[in-house]
Coordinates of C-alpha atoms in Angstrom, one line a residue:
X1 CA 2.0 -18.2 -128.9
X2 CA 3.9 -18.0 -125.6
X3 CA 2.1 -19.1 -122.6
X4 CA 0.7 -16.3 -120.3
X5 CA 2.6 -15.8 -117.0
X6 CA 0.7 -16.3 -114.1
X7 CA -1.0 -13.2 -112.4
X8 CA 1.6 -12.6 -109.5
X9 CA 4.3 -12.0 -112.4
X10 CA 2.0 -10.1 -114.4
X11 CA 1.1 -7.3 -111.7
X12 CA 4.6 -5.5 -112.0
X13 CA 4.2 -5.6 -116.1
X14 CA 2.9 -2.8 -118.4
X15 CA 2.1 -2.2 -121.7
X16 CA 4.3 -0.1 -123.9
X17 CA 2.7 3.3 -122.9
X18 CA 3.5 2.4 -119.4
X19 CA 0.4 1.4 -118.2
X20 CA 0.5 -0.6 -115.0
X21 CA -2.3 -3.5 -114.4
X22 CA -4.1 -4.4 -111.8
X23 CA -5.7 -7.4 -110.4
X24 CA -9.1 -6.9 -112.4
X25 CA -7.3 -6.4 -115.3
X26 CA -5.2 -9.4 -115.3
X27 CA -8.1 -11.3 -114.8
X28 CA -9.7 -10.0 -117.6
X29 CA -6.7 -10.7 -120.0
X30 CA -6.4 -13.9 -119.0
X31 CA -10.4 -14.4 -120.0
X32 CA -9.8 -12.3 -123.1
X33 CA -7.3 -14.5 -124.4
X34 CA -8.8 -17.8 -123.5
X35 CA -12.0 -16.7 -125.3
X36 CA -10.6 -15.6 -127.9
X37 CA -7.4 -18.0 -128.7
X38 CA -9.0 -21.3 -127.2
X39 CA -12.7 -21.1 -127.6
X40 CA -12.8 -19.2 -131.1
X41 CA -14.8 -16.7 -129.9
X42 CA -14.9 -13.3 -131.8
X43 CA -13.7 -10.2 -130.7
X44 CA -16.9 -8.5 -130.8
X45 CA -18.9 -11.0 -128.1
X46 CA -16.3 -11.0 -125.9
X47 CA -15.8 -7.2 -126.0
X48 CA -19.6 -7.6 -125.0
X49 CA -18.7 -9.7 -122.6
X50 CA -15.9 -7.8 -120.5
X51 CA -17.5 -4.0 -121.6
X52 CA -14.6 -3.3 -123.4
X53 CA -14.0 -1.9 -127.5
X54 CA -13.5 -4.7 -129.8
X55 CA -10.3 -3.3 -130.6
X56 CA -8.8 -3.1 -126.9
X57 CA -10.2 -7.3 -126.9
X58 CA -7.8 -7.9 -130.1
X59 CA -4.8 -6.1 -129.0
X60 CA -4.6 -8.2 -125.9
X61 CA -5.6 -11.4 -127.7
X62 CA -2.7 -11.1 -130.4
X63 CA -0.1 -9.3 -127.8
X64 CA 3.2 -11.9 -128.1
X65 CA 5.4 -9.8 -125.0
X66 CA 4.3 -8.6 -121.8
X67 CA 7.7 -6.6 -120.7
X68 CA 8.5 -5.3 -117.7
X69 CA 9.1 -1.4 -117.2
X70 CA 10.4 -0.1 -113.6
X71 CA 8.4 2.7 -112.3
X72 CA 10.4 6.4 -113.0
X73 CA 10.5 8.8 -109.7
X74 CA 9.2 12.0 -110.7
X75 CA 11.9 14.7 -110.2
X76 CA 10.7 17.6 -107.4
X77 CA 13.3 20.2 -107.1
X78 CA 11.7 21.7 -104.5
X79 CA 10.9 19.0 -102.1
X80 CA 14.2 16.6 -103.2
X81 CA 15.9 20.0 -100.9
X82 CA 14.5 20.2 -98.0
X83 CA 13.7 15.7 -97.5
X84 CA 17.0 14.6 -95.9
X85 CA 15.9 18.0 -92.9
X86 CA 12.8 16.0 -92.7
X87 CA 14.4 13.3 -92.0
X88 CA 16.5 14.0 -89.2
X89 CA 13.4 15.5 -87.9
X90 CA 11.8 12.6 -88.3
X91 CA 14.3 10.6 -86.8
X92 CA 14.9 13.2 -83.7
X93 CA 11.0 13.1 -82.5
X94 CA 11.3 8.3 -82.8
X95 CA 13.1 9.4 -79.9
X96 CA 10.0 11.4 -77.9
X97 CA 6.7 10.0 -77.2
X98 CA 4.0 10.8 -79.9
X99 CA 2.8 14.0 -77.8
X100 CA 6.2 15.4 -78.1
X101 CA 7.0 14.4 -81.9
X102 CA 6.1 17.4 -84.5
X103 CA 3.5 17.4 -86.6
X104 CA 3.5 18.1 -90.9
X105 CA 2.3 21.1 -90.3
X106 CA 4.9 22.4 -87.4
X107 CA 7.3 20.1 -90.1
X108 CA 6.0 23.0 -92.8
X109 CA 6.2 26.1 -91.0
X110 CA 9.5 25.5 -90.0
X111 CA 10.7 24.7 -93.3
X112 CA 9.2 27.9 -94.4
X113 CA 10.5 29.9 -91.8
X114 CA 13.6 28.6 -91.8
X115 CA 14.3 26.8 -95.5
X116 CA 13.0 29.5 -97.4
X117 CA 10.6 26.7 -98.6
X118 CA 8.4 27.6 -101.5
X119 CA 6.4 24.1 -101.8
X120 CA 3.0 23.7 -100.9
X121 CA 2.1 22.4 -97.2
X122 CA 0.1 19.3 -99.0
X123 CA 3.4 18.3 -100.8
X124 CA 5.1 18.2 -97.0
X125 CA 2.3 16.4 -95.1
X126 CA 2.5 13.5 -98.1
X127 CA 6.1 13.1 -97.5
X128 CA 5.6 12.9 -93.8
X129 CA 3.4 10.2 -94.1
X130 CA 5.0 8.1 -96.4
X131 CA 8.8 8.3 -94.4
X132 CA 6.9 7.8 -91.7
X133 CA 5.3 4.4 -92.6
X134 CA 8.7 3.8 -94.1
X135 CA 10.8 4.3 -91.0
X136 CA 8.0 1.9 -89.5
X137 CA 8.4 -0.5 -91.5
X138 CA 12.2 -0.8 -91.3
X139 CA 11.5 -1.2 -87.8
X140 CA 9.1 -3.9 -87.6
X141 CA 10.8 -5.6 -90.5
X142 CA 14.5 -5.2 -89.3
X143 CA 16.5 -8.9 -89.7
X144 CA 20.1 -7.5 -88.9
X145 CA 21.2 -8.5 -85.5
X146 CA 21.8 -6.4 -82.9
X147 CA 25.8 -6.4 -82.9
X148 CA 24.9 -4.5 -86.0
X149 CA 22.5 -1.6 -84.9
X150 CA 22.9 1.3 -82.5
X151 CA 20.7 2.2 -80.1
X152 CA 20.0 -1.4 -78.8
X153 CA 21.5 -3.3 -75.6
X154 CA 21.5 -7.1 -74.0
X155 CA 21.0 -7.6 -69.8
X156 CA 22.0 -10.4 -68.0
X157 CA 23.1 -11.2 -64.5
X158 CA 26.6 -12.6 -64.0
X159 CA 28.1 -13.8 -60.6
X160 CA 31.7 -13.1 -58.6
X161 CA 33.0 -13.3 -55.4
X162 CA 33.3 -10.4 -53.3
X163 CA 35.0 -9.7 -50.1
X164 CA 32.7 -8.1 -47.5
X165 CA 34.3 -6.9 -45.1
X166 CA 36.6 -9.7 -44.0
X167 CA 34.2 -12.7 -45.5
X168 CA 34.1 -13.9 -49.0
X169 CA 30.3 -13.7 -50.1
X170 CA 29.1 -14.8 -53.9
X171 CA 27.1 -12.0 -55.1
X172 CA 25.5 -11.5 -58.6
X173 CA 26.4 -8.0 -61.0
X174 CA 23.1 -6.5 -63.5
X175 CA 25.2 -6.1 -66.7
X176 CA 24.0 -4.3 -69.5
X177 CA 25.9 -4.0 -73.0
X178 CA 26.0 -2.4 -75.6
X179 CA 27.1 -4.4 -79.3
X180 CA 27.1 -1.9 -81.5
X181 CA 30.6 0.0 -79.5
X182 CA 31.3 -3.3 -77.3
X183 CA 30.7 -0.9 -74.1
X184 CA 29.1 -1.4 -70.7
X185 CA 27.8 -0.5 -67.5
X186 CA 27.3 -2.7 -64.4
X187 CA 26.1 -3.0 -61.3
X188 CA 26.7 -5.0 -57.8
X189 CA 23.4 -6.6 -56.1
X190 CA 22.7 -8.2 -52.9
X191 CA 20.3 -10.6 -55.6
X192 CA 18.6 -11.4 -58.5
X193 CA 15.0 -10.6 -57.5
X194 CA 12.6 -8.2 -59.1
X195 CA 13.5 -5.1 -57.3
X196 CA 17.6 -5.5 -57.7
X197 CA 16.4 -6.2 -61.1
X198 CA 14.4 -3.3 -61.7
X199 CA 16.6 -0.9 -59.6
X200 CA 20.0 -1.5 -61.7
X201 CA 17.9 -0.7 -65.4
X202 CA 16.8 2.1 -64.0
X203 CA 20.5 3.2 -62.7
X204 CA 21.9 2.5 -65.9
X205 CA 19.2 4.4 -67.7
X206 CA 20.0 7.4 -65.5
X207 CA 23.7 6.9 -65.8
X208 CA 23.3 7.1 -69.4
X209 CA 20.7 9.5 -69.6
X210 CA 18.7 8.0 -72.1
X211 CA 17.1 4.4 -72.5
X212 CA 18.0 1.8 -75.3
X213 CA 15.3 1.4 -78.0
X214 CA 15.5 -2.1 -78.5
X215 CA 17.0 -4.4 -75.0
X216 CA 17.2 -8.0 -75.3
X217 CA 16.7 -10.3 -72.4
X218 CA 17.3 -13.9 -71.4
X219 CA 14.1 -15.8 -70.2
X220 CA 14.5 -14.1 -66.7
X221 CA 12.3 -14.5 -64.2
X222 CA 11.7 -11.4 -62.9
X223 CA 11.0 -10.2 -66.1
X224 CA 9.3 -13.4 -67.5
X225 CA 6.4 -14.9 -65.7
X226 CA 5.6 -18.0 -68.1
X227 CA 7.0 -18.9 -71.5
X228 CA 4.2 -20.4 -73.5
X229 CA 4.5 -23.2 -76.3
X230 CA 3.7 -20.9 -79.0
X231 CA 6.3 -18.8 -78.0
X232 CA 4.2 -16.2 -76.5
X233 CA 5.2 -14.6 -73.1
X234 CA 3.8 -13.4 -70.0
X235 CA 5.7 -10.4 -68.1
X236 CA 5.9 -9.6 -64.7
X237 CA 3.7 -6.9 -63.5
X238 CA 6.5 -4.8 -62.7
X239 CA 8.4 -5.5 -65.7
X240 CA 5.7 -5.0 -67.8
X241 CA 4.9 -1.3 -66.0
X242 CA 8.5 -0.4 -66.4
X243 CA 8.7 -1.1 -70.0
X244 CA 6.0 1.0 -70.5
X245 CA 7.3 3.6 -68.3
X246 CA 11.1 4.1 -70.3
X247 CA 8.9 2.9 -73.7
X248 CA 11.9 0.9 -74.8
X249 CA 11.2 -2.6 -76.8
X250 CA 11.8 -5.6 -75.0
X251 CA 13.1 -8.2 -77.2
X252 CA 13.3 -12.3 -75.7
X253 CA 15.8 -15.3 -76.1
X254 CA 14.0 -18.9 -77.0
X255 CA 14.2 -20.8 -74.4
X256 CA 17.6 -22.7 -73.8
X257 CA 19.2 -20.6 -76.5
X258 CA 21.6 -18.3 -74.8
X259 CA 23.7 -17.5 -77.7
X260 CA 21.0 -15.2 -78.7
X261 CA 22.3 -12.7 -76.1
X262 CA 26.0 -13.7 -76.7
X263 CA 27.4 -9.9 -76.3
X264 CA 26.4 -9.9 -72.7
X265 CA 27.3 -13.2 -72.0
X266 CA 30.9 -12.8 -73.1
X267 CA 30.9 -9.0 -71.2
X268 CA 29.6 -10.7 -67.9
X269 CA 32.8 -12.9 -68.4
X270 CA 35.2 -9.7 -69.4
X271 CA 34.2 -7.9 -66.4
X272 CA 34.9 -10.6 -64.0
X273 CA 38.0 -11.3 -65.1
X274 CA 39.3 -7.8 -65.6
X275 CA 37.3 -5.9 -62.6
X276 CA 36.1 -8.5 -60.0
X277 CA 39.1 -11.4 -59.3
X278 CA 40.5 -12.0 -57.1
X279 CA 37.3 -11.3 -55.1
X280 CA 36.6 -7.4 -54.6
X281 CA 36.8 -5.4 -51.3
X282 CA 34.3 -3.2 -50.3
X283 CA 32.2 -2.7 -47.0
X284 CA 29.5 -0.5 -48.6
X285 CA 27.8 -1.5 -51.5
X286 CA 26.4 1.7 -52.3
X287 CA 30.0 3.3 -52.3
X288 CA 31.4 0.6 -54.5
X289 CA 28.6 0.8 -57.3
X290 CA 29.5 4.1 -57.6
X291 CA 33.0 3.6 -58.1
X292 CA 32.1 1.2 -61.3
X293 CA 30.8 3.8 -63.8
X294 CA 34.3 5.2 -63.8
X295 CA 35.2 1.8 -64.1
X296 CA 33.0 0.7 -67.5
X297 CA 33.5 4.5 -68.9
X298 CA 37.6 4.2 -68.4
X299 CA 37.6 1.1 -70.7
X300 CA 35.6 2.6 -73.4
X301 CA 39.2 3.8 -74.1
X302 CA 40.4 1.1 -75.8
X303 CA 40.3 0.2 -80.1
X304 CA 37.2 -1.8 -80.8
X305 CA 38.5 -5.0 -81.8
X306 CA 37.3 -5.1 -85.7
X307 CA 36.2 -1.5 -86.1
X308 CA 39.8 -0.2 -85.2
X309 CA 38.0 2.8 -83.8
X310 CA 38.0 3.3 -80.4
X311 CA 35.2 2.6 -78.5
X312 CA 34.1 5.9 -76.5
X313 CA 33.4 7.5 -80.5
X314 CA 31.1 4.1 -81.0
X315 CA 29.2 5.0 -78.2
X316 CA 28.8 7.8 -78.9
X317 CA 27.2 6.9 -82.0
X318 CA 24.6 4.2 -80.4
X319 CA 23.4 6.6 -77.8
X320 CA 22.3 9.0 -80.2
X321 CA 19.7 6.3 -81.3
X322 CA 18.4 6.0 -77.7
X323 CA 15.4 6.9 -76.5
X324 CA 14.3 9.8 -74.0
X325 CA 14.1 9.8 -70.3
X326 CA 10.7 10.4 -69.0
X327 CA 10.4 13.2 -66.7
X328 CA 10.3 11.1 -63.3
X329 CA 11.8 7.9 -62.4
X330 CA 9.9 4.8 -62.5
X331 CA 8.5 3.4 -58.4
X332 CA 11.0 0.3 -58.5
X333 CA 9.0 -1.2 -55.1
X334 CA 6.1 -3.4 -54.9
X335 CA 3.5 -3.4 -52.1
X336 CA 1.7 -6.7 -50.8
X337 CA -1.0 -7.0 -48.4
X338 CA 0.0 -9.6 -45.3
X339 CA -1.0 -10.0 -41.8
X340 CA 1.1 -9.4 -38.9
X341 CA 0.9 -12.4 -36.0
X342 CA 0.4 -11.9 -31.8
X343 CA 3.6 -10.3 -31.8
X344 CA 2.8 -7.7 -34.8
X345 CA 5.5 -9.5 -36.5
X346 CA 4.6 -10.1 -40.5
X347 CA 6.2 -12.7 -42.7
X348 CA 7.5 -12.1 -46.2
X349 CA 10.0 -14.5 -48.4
X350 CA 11.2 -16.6 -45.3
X351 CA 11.9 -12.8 -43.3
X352 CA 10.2 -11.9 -40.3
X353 CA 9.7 -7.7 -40.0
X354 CA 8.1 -6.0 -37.0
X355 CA 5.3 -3.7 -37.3
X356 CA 4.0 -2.4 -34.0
X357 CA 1.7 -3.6 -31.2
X358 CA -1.1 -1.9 -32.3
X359 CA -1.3 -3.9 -35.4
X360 CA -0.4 -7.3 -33.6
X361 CA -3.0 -9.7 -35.6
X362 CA -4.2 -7.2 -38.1
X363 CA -3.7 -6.8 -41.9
X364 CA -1.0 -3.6 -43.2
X365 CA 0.9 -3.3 -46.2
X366 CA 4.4 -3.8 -46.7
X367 CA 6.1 -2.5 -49.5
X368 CA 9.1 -3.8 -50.8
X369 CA 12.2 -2.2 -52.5
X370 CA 15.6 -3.6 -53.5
X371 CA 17.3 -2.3 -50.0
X372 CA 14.5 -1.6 -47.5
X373 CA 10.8 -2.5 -46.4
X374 CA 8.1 -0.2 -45.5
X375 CA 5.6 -1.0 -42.9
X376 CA 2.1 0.8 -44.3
X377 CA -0.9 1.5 -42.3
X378 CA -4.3 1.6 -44.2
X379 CA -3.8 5.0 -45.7
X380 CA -0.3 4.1 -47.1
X381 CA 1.4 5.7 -43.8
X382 CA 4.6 4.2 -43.4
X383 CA 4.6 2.8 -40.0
X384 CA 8.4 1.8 -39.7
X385 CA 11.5 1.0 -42.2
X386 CA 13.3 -1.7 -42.1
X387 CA 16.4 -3.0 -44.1
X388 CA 15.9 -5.6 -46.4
X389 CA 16.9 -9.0 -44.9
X390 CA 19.2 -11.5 -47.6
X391 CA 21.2 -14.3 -46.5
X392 CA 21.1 -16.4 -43.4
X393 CA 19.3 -13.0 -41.6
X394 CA 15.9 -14.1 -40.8
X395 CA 14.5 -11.2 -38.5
X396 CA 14.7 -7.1 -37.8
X397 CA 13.1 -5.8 -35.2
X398 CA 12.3 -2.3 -35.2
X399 CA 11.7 -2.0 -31.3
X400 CA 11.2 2.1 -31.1
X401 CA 6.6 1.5 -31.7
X402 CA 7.1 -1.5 -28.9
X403 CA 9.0 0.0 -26.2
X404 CA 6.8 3.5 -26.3
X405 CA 4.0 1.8 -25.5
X406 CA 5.4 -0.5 -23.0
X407 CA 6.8 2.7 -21.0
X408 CA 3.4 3.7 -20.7
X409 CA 2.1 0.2 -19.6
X410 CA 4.8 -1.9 -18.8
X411 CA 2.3 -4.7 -17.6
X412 CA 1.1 -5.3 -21.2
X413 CA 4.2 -7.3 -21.8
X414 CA 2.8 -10.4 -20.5
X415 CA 0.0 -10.7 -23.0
X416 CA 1.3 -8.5 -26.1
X417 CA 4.0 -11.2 -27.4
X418 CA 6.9 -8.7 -27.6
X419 CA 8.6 -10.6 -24.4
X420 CA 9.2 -13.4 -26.0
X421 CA 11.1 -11.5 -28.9
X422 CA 13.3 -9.8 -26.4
X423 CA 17.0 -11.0 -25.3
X424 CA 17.6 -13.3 -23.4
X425 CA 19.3 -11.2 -20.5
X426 CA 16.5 -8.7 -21.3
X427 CA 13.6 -11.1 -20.3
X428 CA 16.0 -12.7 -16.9
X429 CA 15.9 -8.6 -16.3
X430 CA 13.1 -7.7 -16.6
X431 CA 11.1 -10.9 -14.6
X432 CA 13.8 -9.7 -11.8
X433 CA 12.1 -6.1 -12.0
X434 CA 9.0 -4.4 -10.4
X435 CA 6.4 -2.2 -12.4
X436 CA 8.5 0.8 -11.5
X437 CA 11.4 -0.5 -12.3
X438 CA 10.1 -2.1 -15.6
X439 CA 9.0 1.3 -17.0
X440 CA 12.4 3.4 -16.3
X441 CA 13.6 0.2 -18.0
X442 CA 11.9 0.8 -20.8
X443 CA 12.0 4.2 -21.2
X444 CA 15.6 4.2 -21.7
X445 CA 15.4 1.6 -24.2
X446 CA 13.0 3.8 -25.9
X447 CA 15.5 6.4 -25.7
X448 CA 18.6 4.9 -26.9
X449 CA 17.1 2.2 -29.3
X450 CA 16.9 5.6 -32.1
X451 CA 21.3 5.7 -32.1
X452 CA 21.9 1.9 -30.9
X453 CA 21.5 -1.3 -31.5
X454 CA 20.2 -4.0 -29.0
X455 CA 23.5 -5.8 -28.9
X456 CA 25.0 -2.4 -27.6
X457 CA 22.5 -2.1 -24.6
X458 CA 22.9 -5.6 -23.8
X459 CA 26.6 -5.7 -23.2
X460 CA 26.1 -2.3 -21.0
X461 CA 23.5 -4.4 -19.2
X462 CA 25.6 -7.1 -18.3
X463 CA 28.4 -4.3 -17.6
X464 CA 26.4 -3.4 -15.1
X465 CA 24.9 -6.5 -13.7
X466 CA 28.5 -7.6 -12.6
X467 CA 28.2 -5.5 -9.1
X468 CA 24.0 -7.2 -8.7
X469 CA 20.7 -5.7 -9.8
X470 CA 21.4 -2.1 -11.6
X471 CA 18.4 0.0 -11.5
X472 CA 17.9 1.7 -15.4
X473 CA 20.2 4.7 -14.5
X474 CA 23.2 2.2 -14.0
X475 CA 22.6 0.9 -17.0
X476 CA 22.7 4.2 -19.0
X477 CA 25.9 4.8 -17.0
X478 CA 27.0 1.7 -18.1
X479 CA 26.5 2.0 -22.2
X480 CA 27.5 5.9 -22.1
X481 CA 30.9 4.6 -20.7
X482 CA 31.3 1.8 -23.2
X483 CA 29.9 3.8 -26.4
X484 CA 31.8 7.2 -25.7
X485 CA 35.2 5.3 -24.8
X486 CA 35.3 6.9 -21.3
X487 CA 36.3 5.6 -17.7
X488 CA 35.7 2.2 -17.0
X489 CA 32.2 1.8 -15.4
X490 CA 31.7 2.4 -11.7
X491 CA 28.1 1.9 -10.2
X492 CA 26.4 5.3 -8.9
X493 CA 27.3 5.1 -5.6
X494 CA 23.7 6.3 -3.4
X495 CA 24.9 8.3 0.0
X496 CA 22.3 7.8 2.6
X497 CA 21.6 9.3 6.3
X498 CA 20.8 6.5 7.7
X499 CA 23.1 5.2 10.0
X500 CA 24.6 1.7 9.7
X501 CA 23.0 -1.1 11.1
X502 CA 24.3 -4.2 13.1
X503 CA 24.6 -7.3 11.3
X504 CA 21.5 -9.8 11.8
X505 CA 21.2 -13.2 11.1
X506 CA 17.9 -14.9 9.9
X507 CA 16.2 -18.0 10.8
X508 CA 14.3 -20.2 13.9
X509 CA 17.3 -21.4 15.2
X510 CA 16.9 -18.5 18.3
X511 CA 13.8 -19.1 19.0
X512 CA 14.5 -22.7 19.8
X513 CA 15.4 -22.0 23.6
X514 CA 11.9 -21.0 24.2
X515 CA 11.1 -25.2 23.5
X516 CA 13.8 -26.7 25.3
X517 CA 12.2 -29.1 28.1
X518 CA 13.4 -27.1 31.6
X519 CA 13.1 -29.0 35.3
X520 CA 9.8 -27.9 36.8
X521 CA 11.9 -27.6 40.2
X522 CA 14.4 -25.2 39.2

């Protein structure tokens, strides 16, 4: 007698009418025929045994083959017509959150309305639900790499040179690619923090108009806040809010494993060599962004290099497997709470930004974006912007809250702090000044700081300071002749009704007659 299989083999078998077995049952055979065959037992106690006939015990003692039928799909005219429509419909609504998908029933009416379809609803909602747990499970249990599916894309940073203006700077590009049609988009940052990070997905995205479903990243950091042993990861705050906000699946590289993400990593290369050497010109960043989308869609031109189709159809193709925008843009800035010092200066990542004199040594908020830096009052009131500092800039001074107040009270400069922050020829000024003078001083400053910059009313003030001490109105003269290119500067001359004096000479050296020693005779 051949030996019985053991239980996992025997679940798929059935007997010759097709029955299928289930755990209990195998169980029960295998007792049946031990009983019977090894112990000796007779049919009828171990019918007793299991509460089955005697004659079911015997068949399965004696059986000699177990074969193995395939379970027949039942034909269904009806529904085999109208399945592939629910499944584009299924597929269309992956790409909506689960508000916006349709439901079996909408599924149903529309087939009936517009199908002619003569099934039952039940038969529809069954269908639903099994494609649906399907399509999930394809999804959780997909092994093919990403070169090979559409509607996925890899990030990375790469760096170039870059001529700004003049000087060659090393700045890094956001590249995101696409595997599947060997296409890309790509951005130009100032650096590789959270908010350049954050900022050029979400350009991309709107570019596109549509997000990835799956995005594979290298362990970055700000994306990544720890990598744990087991594998596990923490995200960013930020990171973590946007994923949730575009609902696309991030997917991670091990650790030191950068061929995991080898698309990108051989597009960061392509684009350098092909758009960026020798090192780029440009004097606004914003402006030269812009330029690169014609730049990434223009090569979509070419033949992909083992599809032989060309590239621009491919992508086609992938971003019909994206994802939908949400309605609004994600908030790419972050706020933190700091404290500004005695001179209502606040500190953030080695930068000094002002705030203004009223909050000298008080707490605000500061939020931060990829370009610029609010100053927040305590109702989230922005206070004053600032650009965002990078490089070897360490300070900006926003001087418009500080010079209001001190044309108001220009005494309050000695104990406010702002003196110190001043220019040098600004403080040898302004200690050469009276009160009076001091607040037209500063009113003009107030007035001319919205459309200039300090460097602009400090050359007027030494324009002016060639002929001696300019009172505030020469000084205006002074940068309205050197900013609107018109005749050289000549000081105001002041006409005066007073006749001219005789020249005087100061000291004691007159008076010294009245002690010369004189003959008492004389």
């Amino acid at each position: 007698m051949p030996t019985l299989p053991n239980q996992s083999t025997l679940l798929s078998w059935t007997n010759n009418k097709g029955v299928i077995w289930e755990m209990l049952q195998v169980v029960e055979i295998n007792y049946i025929r031990h009983e019977t065959n090894q112990k000796g037992r007779s049919y009828k106690s171990v019918a007793e045994s299991v509460n089955h006939d005697w004659r079911t015990v015997k068949k399965y003692a004696n059986q000699e083959e177990f074969p193995q039928k395939l379970k027949q799909k039942r034909k269904s005219p009806v529904m085999d017509r109208v399945k592939p429509i629910i499944d584009q419909w299924l597929e269309e609504d992956l790409k909506f959150k689960k508000k916006f998908q349709r439901t079996a029933k909408r599924m149903y009416t529309q087939l009936v309305e517009e199908q002619q379809f003569e099934g039952s609803e039940r038969s529809v909602r069954r269908y639903v639900s099994v494609r649906k747990a399907e399509l999930k499970k394809e999804a959780e249990g997909a092994a093919l790499p990403l070169e090979t599916k559409p509607g996925t894309a890899q990030v990375d940073f790469g760096k170039a040179p870059f001529n700004y203006a003049g000087n060659i700077i090393k700045l890094p590009f956001l590249v995101m690619s696409f595997p599947f049609s060997n296409t890309f988009y790509y951005q130009v940052f100032p650096s590789e923090n959270t908010e350049c990070f954050l900022e050029g997905l979400q350009r991309i995205f709107l570019r596109l108009g549509n997000v990835p479903r799956v995005i594979r990243f290298d362990n970055l950091s700000p994306a990544v806040a720890k990598v744990h042993k087991n594998g596990v990861r923490d995200l960013t705050e930020s990171f973590e809010r946007f994923v949730l906000h575009y609902g696309f699946e991030a997917e991670f590289c091990n650790p030191a494993s950068g061929n995991e993400k080898g698309h990108v990593e051989n597009m960061v290369k392509y684009i350098r060599n092909n758009f960026l050497l020798p090192a780029a010109y440009f004097t606004d960043l914003d402006e030269f962004n812009e330029q690169q989308w014609n730049v990434a869609e223009k090569d979509r031109l070419r033949t992909h290099y083992e599809k032989g189709i060309e590239q621009h159809i491919l992508h086609e193709q992938t971003v019909e497997q994206h994802l939908v925008l949400p309605a609004k843009p994600f908030h790419c800035g972050r706020i933190h709470t700091v404290k500004a010092d005695k001179s209502g200066l606040v500190h953030f990542e080695t930068k000094l930004y002002s705030t203004s004199p009223r909050f000298a040594q008080k707490k605000v908020f500061i939020e931060v974006f990829y370009n610029e830096v609010l100053i927040l009052d305590e109702n989230y009131q922005c206070i004053v912007r600032h650009p965002r500092l990078y490089g070897n800039q360490t300070k900006s001074m926003i001087w418009q809250p500080y010079l209001k107040l001190l044309a108001h009270r220009p005494r309050a400069i000695k104990y406010s702090g702002v003196y110190e922050q001043l220019p040098e020829e600004w403080q040898r000024y302004l200690a050469s000044c009276n009160e009076a003078e001091q607040k037209a001083t500063f009113s003009l400053l107030a007035e001319l700081m919205g459309t200039s910059s300090f460097e602009e009313l400090t050359e007027a003030l030494r324009i002016a300071s060639t002929v001696g001490h300019p009172s505030a109105e020469q000084i205006k003269q002074a940068y309205r002749a050197r900013r609107f290119n018109a005749q050289p500067y000549e000081p105001i001359q002041i006409e005066s009704a007073i006749p001219p004096l005789p020249e005087v000479s100061r000291g004691t050296e007159r008076y010294d007659i009245f002690f010369e020693p004189r003959c008492p005779y004389e």
